[in-house]
Coordinates of N, CA and C in Angstrom, one line a residue:
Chain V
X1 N 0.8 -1.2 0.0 CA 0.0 0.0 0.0 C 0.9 1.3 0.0
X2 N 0.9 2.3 -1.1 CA 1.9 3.4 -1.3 C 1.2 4.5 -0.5
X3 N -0.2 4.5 0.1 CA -0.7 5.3 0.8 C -1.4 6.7 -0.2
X4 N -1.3 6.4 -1.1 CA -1.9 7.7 -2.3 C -3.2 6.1 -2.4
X5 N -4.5 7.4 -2.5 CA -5.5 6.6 -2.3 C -6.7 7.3 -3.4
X6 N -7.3 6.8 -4.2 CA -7.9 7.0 -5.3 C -9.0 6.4 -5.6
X7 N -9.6 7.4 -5.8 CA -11.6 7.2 -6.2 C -12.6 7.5 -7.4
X8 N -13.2 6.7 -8.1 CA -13.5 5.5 -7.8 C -12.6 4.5 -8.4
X9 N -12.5 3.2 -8.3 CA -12.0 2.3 -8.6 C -12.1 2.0 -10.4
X10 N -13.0 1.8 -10.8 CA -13.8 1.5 -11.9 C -15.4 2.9 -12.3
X11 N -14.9 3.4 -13.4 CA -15.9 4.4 -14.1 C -16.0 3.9 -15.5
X12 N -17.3 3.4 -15.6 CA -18.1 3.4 -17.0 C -18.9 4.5 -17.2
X13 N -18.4 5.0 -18.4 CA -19.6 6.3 -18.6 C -19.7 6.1 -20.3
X14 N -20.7 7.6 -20.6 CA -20.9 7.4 -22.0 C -19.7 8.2 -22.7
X15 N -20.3 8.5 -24.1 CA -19.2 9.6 -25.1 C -19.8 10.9 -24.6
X16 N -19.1 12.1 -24.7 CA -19.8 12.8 -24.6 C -19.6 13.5 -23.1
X17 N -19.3 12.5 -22.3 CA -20.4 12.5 -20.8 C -18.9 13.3 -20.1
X18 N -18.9 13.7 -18.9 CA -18.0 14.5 -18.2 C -17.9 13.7 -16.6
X19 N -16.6 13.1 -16.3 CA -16.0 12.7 -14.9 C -15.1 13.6 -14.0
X20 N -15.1 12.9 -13.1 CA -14.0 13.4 -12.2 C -13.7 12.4 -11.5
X21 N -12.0 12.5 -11.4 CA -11.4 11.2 -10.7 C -10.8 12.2 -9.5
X22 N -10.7 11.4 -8.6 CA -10.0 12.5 -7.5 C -9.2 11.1 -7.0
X23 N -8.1 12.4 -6.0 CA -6.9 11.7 -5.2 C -6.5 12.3 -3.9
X24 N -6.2 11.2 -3.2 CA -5.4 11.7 -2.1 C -4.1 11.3 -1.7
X25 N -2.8 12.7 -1.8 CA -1.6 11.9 -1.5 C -1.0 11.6 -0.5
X26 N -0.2 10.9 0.1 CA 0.2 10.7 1.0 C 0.3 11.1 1.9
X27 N 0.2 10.7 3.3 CA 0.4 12.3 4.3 C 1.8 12.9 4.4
X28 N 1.7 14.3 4.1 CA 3.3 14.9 4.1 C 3.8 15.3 2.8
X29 N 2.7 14.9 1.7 CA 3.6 14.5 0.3 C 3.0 16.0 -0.2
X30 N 3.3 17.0 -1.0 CA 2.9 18.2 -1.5 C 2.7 18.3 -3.0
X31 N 3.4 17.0 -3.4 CA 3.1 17.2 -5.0 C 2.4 16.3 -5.9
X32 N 1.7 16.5 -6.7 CA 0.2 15.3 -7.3 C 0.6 15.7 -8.4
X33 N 0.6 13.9 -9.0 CA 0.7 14.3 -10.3 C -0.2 13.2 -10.8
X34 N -0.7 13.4 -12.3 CA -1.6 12.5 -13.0 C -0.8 12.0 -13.8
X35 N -1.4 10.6 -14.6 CA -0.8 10.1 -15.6 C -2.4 9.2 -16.4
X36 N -1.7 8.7 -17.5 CA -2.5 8.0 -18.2 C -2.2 6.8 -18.6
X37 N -2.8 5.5 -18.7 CA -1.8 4.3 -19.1 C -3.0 3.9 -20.1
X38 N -2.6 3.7 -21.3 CA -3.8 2.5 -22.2 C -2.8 1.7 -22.4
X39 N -2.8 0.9 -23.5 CA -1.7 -0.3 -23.8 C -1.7 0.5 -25.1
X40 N -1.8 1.1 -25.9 CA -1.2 2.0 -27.1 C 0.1 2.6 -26.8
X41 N -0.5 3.2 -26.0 CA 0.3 4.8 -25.3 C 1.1 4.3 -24.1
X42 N 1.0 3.4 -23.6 CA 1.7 3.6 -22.1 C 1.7 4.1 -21.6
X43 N 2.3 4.6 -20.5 CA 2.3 5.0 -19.6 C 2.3 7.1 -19.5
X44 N 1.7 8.0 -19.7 CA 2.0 9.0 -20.6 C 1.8 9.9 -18.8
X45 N 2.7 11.3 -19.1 CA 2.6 12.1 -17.9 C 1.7 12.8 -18.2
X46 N 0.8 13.6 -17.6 CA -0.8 14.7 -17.6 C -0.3 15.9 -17.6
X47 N -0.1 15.8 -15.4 CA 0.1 16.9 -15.5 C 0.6 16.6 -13.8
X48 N 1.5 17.8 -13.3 CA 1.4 17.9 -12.1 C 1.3 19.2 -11.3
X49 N 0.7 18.8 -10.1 CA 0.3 20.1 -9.2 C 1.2 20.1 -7.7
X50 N 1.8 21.3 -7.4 CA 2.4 21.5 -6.1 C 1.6 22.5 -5.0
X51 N 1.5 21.6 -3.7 CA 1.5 22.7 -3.2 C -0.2 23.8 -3.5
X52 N -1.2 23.6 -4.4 CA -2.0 23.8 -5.3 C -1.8 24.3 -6.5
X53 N -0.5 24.9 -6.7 CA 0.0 25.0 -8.0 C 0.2 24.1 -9.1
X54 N -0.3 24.4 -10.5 CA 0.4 23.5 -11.8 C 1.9 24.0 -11.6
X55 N 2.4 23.1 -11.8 CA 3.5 23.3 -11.8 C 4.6 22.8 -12.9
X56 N 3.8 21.4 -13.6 CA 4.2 20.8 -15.2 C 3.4 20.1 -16.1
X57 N 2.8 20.6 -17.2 CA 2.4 20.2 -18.3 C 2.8 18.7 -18.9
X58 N 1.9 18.0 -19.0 CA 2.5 16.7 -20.2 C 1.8 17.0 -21.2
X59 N 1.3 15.7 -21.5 CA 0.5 15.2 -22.6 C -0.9 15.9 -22.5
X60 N -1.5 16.5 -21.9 CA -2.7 16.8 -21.2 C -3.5 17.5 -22.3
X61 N -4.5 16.8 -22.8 CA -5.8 17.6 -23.9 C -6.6 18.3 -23.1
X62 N -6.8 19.2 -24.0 CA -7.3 20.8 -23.6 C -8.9 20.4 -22.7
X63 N -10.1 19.1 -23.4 CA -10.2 18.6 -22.8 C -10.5 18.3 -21.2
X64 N -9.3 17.9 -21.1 CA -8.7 17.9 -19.2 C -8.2 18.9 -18.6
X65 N -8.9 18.8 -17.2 CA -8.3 20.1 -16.1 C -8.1 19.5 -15.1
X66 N -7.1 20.1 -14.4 CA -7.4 19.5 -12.5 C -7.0 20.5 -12.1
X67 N -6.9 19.9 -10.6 CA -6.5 20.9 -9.6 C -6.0 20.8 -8.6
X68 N -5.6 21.2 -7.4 CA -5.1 20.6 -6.4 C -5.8 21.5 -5.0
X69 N -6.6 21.2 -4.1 CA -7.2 22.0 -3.0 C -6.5 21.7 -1.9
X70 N -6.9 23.0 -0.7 CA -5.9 23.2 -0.1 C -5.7 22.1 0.7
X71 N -6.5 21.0 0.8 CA -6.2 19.9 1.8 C -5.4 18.6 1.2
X72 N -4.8 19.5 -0.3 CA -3.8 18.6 -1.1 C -4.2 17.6 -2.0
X73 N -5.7 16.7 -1.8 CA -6.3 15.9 -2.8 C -6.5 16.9 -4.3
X74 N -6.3 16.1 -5.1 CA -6.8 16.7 -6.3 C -7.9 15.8 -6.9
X75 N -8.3 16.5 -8.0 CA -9.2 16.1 -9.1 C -8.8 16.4 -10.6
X76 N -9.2 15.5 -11.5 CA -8.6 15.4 -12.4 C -10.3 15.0 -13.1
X77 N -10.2 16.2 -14.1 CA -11.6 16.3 -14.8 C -11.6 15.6 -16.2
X78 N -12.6 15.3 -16.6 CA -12.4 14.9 -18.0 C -13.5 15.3 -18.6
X79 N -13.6 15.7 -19.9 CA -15.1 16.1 -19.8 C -15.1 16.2 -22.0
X80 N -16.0 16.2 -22.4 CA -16.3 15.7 -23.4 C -15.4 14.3 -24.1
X81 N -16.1 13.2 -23.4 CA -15.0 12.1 -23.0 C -15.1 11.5 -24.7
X82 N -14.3 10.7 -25.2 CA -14.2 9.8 -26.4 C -13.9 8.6 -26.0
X83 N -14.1 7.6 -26.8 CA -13.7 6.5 -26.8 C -12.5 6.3 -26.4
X84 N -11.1 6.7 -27.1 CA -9.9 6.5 -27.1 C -9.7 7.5 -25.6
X85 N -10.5 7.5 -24.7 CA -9.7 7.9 -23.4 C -10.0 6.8 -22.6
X86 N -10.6 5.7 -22.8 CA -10.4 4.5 -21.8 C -8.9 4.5 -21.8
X87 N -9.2 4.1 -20.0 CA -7.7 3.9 -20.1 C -7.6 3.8 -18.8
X88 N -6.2 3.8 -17.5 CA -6.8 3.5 -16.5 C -5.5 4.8 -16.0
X89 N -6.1 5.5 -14.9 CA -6.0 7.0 -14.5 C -5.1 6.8 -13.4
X90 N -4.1 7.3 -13.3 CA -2.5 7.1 -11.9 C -2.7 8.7 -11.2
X91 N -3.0 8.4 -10.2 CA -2.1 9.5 -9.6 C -0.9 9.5 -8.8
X92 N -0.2 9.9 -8.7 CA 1.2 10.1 -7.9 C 1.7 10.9 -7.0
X93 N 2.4 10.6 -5.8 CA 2.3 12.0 -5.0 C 3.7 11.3 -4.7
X94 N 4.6 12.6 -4.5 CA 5.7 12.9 -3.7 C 6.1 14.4 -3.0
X95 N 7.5 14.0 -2.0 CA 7.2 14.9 -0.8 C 7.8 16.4 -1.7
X96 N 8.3 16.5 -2.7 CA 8.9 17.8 -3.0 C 8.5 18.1 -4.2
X97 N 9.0 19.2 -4.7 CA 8.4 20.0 -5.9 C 9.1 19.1 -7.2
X98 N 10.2 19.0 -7.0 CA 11.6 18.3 -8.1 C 10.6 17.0 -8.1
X99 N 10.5 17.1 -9.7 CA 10.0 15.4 -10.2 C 11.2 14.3 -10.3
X100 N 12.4 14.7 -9.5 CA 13.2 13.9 -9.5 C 13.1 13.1 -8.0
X101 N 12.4 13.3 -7.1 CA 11.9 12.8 -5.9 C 11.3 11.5 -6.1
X102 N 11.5 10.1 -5.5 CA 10.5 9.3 -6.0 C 8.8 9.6 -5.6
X103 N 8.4 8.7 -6.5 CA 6.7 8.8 -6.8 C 6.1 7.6 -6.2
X104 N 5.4 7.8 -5.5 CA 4.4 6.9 -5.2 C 3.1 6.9 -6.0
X105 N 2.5 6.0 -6.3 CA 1.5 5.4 -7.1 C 0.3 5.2 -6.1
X106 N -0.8 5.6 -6.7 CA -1.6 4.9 -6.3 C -2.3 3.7 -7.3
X107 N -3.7 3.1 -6.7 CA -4.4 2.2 -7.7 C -4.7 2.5 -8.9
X108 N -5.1 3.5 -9.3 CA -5.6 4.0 -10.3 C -7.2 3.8 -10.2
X109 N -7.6 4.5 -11.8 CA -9.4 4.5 -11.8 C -9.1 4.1 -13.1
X110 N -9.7 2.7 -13.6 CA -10.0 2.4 -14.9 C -11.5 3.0 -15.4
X111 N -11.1 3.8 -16.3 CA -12.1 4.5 -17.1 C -12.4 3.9 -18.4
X112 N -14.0 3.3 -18.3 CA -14.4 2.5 -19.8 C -15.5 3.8 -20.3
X113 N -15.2 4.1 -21.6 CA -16.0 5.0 -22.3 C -16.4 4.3 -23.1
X114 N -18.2 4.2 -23.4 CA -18.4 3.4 -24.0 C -19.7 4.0 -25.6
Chain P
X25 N 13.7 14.5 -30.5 CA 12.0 14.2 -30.0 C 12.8 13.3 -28.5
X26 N 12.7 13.8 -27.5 CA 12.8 12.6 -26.5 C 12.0 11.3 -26.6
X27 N 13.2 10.2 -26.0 CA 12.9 8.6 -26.6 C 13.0 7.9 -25.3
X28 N 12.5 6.8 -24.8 CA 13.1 6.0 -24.0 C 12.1 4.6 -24.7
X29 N 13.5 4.2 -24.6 CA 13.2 2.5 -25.6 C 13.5 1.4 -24.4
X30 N 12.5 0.6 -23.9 CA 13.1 -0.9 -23.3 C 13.1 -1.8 -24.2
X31 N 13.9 -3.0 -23.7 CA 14.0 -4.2 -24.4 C 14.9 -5.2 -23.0
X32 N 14.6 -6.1 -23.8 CA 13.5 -6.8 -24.3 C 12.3 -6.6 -23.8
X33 N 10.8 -6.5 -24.9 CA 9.0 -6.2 -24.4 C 9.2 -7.3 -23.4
X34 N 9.6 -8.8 -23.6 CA 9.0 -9.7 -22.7 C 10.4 -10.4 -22.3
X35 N 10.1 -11.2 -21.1 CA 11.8 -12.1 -20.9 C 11.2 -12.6 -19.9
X36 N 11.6 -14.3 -20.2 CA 10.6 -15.1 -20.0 C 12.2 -16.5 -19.0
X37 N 12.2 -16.4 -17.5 CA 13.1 -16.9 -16.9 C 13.0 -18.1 -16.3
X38 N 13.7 -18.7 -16.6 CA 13.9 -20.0 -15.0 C 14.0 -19.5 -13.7
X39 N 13.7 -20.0 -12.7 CA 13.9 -19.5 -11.0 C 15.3 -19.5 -11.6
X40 N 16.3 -18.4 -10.7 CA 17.3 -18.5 -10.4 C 18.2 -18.1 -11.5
X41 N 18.0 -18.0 -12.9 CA 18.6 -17.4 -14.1 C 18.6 -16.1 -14.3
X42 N 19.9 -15.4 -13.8 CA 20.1 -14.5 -14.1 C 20.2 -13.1 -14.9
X43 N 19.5 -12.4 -15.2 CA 19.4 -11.5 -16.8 C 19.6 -10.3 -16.6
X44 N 19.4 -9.5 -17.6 CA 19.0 -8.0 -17.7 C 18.2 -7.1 -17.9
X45 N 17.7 -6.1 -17.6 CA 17.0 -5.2 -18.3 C 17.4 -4.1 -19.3
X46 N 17.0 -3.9 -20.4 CA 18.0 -2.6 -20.9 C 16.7 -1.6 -20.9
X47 N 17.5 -0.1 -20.8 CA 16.6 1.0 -21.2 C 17.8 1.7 -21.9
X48 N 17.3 2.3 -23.4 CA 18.2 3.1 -23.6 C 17.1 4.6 -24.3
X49 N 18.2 5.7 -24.0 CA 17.3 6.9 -23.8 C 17.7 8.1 -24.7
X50 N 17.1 8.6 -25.3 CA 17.6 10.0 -26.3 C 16.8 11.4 -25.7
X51 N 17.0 11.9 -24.7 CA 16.6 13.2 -24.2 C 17.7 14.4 -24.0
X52 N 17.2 15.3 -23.7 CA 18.2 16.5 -23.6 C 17.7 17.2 -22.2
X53 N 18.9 17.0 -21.2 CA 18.7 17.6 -20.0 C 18.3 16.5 -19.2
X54 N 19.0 15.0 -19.0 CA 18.2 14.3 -18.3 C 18.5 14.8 -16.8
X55 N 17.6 15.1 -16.0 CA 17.6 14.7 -14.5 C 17.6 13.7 -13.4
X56 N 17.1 12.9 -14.5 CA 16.9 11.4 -13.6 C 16.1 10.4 -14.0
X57 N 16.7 9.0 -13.9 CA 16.6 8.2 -14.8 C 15.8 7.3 -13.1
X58 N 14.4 6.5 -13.7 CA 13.8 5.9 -12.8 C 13.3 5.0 -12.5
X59 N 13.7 3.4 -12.3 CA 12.8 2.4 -12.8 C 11.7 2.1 -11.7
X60 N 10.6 1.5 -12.2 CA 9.8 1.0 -11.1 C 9.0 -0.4 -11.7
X61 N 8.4 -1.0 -10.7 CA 8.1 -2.3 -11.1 C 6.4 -2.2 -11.1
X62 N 5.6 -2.9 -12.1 CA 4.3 -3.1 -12.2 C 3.5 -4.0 -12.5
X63 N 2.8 -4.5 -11.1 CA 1.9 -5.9 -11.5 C 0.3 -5.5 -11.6
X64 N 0.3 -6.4 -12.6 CA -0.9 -6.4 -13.4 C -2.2 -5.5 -13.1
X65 N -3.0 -4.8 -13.6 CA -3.8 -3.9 -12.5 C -3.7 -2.8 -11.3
X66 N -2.3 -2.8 -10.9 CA -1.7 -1.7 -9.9 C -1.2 -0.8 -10.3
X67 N -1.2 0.2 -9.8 CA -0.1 1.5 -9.8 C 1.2 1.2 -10.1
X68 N 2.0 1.5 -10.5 CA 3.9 1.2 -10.9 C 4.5 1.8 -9.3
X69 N 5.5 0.6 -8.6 CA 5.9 0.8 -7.6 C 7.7 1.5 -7.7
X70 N 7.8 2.5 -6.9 CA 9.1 2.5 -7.0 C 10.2 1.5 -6.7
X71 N 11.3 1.7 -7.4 CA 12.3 0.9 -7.2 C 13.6 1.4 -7.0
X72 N 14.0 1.9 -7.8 CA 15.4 3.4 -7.9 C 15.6 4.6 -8.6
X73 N 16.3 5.3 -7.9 CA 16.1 6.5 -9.1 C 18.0 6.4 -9.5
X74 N 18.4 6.8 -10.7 CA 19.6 7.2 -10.6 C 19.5 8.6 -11.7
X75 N 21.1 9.6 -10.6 CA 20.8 10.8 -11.5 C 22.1 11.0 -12.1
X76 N 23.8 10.4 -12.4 CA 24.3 10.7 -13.3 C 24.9 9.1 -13.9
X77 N 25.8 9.5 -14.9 CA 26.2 8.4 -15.3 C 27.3 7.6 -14.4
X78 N 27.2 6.6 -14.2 CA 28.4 5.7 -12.9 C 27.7 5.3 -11.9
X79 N 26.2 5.8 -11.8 CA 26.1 5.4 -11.0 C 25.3 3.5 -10.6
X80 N 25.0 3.2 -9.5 CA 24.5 1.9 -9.1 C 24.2 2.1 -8.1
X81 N 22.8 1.3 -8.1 CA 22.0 0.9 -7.0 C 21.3 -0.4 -6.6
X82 N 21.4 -0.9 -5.7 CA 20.7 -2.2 -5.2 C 19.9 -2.5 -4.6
X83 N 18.8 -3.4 -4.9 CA 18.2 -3.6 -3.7 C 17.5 -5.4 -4.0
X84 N 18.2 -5.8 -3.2 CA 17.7 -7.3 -3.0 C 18.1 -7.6 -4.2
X85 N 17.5 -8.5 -4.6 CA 17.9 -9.0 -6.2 C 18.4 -8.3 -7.5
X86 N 18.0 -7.1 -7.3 CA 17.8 -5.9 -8.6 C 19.4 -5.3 -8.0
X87 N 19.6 -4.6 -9.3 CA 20.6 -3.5 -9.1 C 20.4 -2.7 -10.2
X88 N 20.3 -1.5 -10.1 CA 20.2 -0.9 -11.3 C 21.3 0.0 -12.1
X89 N 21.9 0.0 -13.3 CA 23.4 1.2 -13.3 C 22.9 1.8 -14.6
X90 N 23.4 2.9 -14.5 CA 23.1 4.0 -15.4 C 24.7 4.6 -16.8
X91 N 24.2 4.6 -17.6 CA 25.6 5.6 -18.7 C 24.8 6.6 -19.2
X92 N 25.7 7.0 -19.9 CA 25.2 8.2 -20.7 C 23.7 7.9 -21.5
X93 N 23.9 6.8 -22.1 CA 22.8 6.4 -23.1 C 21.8 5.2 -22.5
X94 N 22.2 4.7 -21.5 CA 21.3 3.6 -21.0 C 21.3 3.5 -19.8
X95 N 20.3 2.7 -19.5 CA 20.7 1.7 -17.6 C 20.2 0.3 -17.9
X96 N 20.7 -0.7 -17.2 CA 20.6 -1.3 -17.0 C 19.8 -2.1 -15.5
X97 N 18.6 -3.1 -15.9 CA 17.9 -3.7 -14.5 C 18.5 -4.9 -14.6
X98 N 19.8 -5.5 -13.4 CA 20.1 -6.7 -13.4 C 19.6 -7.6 -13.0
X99 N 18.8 -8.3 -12.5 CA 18.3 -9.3 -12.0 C 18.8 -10.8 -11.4
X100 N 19.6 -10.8 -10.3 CA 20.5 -11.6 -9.8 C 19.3 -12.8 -9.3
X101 N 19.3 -14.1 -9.6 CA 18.6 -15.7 -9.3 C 17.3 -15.0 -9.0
X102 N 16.5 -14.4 -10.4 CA 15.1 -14.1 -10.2 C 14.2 -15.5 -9.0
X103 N 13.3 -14.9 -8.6 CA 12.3 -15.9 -8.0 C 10.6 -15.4 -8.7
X104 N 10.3 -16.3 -8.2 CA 8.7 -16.3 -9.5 C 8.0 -14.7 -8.9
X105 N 7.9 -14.3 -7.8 CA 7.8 -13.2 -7.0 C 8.2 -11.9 -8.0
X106 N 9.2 -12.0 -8.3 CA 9.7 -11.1 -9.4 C 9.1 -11.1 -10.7
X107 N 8.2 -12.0 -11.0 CA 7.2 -11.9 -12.4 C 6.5 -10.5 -12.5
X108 N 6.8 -9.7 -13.2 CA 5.8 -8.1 -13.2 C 6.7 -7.6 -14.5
X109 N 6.2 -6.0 -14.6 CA 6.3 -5.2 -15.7 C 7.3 -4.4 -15.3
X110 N 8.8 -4.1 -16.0 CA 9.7 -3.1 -15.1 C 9.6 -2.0 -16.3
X111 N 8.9 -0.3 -15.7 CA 9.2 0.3 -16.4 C 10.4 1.5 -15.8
X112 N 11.0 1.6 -16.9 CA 11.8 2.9 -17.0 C 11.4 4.2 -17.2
X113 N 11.6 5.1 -16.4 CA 11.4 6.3 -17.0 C 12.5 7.5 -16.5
X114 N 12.4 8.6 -18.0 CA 13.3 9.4 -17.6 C 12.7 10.9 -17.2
X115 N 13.3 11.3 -16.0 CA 13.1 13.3 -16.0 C 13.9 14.0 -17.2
X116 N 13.4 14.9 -17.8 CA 13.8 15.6 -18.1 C 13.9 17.5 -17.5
X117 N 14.2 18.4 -18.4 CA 13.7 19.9 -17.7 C 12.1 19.8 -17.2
X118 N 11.5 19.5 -18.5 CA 10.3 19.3 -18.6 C 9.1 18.6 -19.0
X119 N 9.7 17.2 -18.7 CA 8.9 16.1 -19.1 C 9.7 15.1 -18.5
X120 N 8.0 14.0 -18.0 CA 8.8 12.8 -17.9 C 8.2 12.0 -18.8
X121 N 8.8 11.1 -19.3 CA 8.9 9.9 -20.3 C 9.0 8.7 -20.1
X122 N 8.4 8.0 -19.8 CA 8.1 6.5 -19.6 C 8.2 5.7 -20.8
X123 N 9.0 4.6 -20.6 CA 9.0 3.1 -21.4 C 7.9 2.6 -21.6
X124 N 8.2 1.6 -22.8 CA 6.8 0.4 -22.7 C 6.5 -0.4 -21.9
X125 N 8.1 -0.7 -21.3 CA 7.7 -1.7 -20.4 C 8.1 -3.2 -20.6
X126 N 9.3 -3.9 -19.6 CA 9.5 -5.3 -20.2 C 9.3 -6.2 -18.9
X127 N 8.1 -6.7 -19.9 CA 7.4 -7.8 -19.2 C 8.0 -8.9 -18.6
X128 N 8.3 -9.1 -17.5 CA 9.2 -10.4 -16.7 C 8.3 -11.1 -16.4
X129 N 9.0 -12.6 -16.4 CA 7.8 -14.3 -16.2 C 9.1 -14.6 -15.8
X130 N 9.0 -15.5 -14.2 CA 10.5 -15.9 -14.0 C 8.9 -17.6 -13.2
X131 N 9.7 -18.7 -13.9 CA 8.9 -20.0 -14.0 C 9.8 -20.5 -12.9
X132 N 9.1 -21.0 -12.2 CA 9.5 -22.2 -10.9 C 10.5 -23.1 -11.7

């Protein structure tokens, strides 16, 4: 258990339709970051938030937003969803700003768009 | 275009047969090169980070060493325990980059 803890487990929704995955990171840890995994694309970075700050851009379609609130959980929105965004949703938290800090993982949220 | 290539996709062991991992990487400005391990349905677990070239790290069976253009995941007398996905990934200024991923099966 990495202690980054993430909700819901499993989301089936439609095309079209708009989610929100949230996270909580570790206690102590200040930095959240998303990711995206399908088996096409692997493993891809989003985005990450410090502190409530964005702080680094990935792959992230315009699409998607998140955020980070002041009790540190974020959310990670999706919203005019497609097919090709199934996929299953990482968050990651570590204790410093530097993405060179290790990462802890949580479970993720497998998102089926159907 | 920053790259990070693993190989072999899959590697497929006897208990106790010793192998490797390769990652080799084409970025500019790495910061830190990072493997972690992933079983099936879970989050990717850390494992090591390394940040220049020379370096090595260990832990239990694994060791990990880094050059300019690659690192290597050693795998000293895998046990079946060890069957999972080891991915690599590199920091750059501003981006991280993740592997495909090489799939390990270590058979009793």
């Amino acid at each position: 258990d990495s202690g980054v803890t993430q909700t819901p487990k499993h989301l089936i929704t439609a095309t079209g339709q708009r989610v929100t995955l949230r996270c909580s990171p570790r206690s102590g840890d200040l930095s959240v970051y998303w990711y995206q995994q399908s088996l096409d694309q692997g493993l891809q970075f989003l985005i990450q938030y410090y502190n409530g700050e964005e702080r680094a851009k990935g792959n992230i379609l315009e699409r998607f937003s998140a955020q980070q609130f002041p009790d540190l959980h974020s959310e990670l929105n999706l919203s005019s969803l497609e097919l090709g965004d199934s996929a299953l949703y990482f968050c990651a938290s570590s204790v410093g700003v530097s993405a060179t800090y290790e990462q802890y993982f949580g479970p993720g949220t497998r998102l089926t768009v159907t | 275009e920053d790259q990070v290539t693993q190989s072999p996709e899959a590697l497929r062991l006897q208990e106790g047969e010793s192998s490797s991992l390769n990652c080799s990487y084409t970025v500019s400005g790495l910061r830190g090169l990072f493997w972690y391990r992933q079983d099936p349905g879970k989050g990717p677990e850390f494992l090591f980070t390394l940040y220049s070239a020379g370096e090595e790290k260990e832990k239990e069976r694994l060791k990990a060493t880094l050059t300019k253009k690659e690192s290597f995941l050693h795998i000293t007398a895998p046990k079946p325990e060890d069957s999972a996905t080891y991915l690599c990934a590199v920091q750059t200024t501003n981006d991280m980059r993740f592997g495909a991923g090489t799939r390990l099966t270590v058979k009793p």
